[in-house]
C-alpha positions as semicolon CSV with decimal commas, in nm:
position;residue;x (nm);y (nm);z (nm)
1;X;10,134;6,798;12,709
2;X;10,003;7,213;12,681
3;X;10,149;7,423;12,950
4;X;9,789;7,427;13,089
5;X;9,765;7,080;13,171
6;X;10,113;7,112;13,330
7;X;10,016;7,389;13,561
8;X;9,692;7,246;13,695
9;X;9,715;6,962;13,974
10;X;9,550;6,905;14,239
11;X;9,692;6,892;14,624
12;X;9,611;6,716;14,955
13;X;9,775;6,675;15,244
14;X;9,713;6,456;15,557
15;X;9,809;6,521;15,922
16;X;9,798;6,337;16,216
17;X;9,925;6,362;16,548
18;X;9,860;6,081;16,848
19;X;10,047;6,162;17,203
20;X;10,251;5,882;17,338
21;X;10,240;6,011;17,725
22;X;9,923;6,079;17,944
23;X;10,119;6,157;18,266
24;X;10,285;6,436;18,380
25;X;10,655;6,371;18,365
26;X;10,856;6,690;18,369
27;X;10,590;6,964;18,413
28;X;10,201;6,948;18,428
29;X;10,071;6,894;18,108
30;X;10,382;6,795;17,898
31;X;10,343;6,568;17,643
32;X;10,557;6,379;17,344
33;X;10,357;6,363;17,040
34;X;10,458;6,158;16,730
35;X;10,292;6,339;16,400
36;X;10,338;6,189;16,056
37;X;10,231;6,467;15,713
38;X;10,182;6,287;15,378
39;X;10,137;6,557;15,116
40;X;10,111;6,482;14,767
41;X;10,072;6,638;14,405
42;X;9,848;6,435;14,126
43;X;9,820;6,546;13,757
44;X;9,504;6,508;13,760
45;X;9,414;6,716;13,423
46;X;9,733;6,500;13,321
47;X;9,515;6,240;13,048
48;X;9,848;6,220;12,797
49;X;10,061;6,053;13,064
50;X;9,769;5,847;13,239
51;X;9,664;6,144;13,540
52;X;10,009;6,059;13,735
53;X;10,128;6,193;14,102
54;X;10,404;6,384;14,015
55;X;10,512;6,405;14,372
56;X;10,430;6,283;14,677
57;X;10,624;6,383;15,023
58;X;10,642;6,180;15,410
59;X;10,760;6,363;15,732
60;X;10,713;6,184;16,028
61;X;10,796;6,335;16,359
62;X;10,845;6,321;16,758
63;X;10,844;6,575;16,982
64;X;10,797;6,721;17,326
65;X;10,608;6,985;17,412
66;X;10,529;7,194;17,751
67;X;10,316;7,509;17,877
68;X;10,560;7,795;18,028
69;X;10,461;7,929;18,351
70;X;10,521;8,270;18,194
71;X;10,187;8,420;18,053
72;X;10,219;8,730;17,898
73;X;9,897;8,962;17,858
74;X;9,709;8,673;17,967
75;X;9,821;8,479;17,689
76;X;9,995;8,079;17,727
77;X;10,310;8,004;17,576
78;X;10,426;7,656;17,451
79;X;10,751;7,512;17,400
80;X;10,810;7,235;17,172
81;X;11,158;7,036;17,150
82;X;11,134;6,771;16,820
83;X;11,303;6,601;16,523
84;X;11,138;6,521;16,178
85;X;11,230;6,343;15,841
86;X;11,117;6,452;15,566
87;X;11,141;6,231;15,204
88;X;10,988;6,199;14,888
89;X;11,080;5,768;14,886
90;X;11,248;5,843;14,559
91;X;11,606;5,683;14,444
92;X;11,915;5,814;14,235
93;X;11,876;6,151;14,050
94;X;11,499;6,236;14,205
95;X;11,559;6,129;14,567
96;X;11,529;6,395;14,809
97;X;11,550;6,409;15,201
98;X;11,682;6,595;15,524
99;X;11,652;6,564;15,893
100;X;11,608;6,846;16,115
101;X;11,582;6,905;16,545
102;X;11,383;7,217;16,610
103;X;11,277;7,397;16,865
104;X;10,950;7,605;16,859
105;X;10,817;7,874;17,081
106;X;10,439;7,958;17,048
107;X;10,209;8,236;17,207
108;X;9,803;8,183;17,186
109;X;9,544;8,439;17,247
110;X;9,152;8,326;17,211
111;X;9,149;8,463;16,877
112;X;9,523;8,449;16,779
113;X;9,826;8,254;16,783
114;X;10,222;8,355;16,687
115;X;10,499;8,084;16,649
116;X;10,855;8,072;16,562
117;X;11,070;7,709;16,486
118;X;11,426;7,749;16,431
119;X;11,604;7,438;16,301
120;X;11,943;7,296;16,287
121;X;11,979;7,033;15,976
122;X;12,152;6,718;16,107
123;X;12,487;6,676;15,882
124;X;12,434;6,351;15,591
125;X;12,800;6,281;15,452
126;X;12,893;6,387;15,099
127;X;12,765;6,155;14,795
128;X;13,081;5,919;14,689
129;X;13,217;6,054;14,343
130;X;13,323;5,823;14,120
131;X;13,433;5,998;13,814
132;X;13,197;5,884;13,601
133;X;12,880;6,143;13,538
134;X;12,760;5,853;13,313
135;X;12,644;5,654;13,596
136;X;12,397;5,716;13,826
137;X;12,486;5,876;14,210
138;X;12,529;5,617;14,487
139;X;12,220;5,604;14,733
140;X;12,417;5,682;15,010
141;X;12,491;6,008;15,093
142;X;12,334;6,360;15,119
143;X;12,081;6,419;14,829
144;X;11,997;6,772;14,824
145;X;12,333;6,971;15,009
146;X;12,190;7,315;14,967
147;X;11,836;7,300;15,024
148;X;11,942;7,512;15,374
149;X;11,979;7,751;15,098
150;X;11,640;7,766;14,981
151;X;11,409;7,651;15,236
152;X;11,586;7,848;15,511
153;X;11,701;7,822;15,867
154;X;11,341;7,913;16,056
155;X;10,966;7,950;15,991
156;X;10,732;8,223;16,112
157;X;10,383;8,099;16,134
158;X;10,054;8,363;16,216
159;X;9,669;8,249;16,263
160;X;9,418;8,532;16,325
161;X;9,063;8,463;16,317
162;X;8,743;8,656;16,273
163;X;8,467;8,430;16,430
164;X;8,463;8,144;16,186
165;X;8,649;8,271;15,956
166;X;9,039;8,195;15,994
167;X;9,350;8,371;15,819
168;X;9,695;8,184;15,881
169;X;10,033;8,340;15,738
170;X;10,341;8,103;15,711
171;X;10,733;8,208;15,603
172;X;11,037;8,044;15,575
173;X;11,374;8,257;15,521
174;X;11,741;8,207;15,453
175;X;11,920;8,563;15,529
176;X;12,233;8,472;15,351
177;X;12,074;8,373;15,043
178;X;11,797;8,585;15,060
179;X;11,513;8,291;14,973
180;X;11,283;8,119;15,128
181;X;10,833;8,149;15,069
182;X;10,547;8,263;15,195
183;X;10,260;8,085;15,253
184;X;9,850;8,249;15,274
185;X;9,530;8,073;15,401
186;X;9,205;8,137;15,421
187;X;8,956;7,897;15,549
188;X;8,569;7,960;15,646
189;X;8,311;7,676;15,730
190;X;8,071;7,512;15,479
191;X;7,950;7,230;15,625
192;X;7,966;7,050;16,010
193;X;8,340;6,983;16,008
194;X;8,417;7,089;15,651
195;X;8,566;7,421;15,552
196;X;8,638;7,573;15,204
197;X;9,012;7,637;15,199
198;X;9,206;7,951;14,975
199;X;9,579;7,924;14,917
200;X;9,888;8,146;14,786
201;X;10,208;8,026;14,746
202;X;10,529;8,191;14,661
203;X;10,870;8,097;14,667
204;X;11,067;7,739;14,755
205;X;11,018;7,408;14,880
206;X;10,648;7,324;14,837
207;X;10,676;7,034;14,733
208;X;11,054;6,860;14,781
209;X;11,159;6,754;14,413
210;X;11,091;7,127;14,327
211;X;11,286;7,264;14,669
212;X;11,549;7,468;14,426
213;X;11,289;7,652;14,176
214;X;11,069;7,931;14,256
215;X;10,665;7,847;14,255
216;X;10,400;8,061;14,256
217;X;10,072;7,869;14,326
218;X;9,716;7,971;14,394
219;X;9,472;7,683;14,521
220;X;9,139;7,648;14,643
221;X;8,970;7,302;14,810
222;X;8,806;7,199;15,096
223;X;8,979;7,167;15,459
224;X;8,862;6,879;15,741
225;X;9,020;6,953;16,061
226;X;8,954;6,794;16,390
227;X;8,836;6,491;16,243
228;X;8,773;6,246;16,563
């Protein structure tokens, strides 16, 4: 297959998120949310090797989230408390997985909003070692040890928009490494609840299976949001 064919795929992602509370129950207007994100890659220029998805990635979630009482020029702040998996449902050498607990502080403004989420990796034990590299690594165990090391520790997310038209920034960093990505959108409306969508992406962990090389993507599509 020509390098071309390789390099051209097509994305989509799907994300939902349904609250599981409609009372108060620590603070007016908390809530606990559960979220799932299925985001997938398809070779779809791919003819040789029958147009396959080269990748597809789950991350289901629950978390908590509250308004602060603090409201700084003007603006609302959010606090969310959570834990997520995230997977590719792949076994042996191509498996790849980690679970994290965040917390995430956000500030909105009409026409912008700033957010940070820390996270703290919950430990997986060590892969058993048998000796052998001829056979394949047990299931159990921690697939991907050092993906800390690449997808970082936090991520930095910025949404500015200009009427209809919306910019949104996102970054992920690891300061002893030194890695991490950066993420661009633009979106802008075509269409009732359709908008045309423009990506860049540089850096790691777009896609899990890839989590340790360095991508540089540029993507354009079409964006539904708010779909209810």
């Amino acid at each position: 297959v020509n390098d071309w064919v390789n390099a051209k795929e097509a994305k989509f992602q799907i994300s939902v998120k349904v609250p599981l509370t409609f009372k108060p129950m620590l603070t007016d207007n908390d809530v606990i949310y559960v979220g799932f994100t299925l985001k997938s890659f398809w070779q779809v220029y791919n003819d040789e090797v029958s147009a396959p998805f080269r990748e597809t990635n789950y991350q289901p979630e629950i978390f908590y989230q509250t308004p602060l009482p603090w409201r700084p020029w003007d603006g609302n702040v959010f606090f969310n408390l959570g834990m997520e998996h995230e997977s590719n449902g792949r076994t042996q050498y191509l498996s790849r997985s980690w679970n994290r607990a965040y917390v995430k502080f956000a500030y909105l403004q009409p026409n912008w909003a700033l957010s940070l989420r820390p996270w703290y990796r919950l430990p997986e034990d060590a892969k058993p070692d048998d000796g052998d590299p001829s056979t394949p690594p047990a299931a159990d165990g921690d697939d991907n040890p050092d993906i800390e090391d690449f997808l970082g520790h936090h991520e930095l997310q910025g949404v500015y928009k200009f009427g209809s038209i919306a910019v949104a920034a996102t970054t992920r960093h690891n300061f002893a490494t030194g890695k991490g990505s950066a993420e661009l959108g633009l979106s802008f409306p075509l269409y009732g609840k359709l908008k045309g969508y423009l990506q860049y992406f540089n850096g790691y962990g777009e896609s899990l299976i890839d989590y340790n090389e360095s991508i540089e993507r540029i993507g354009i599509g079409i964006l539904v949001t708010e779909w209810y």
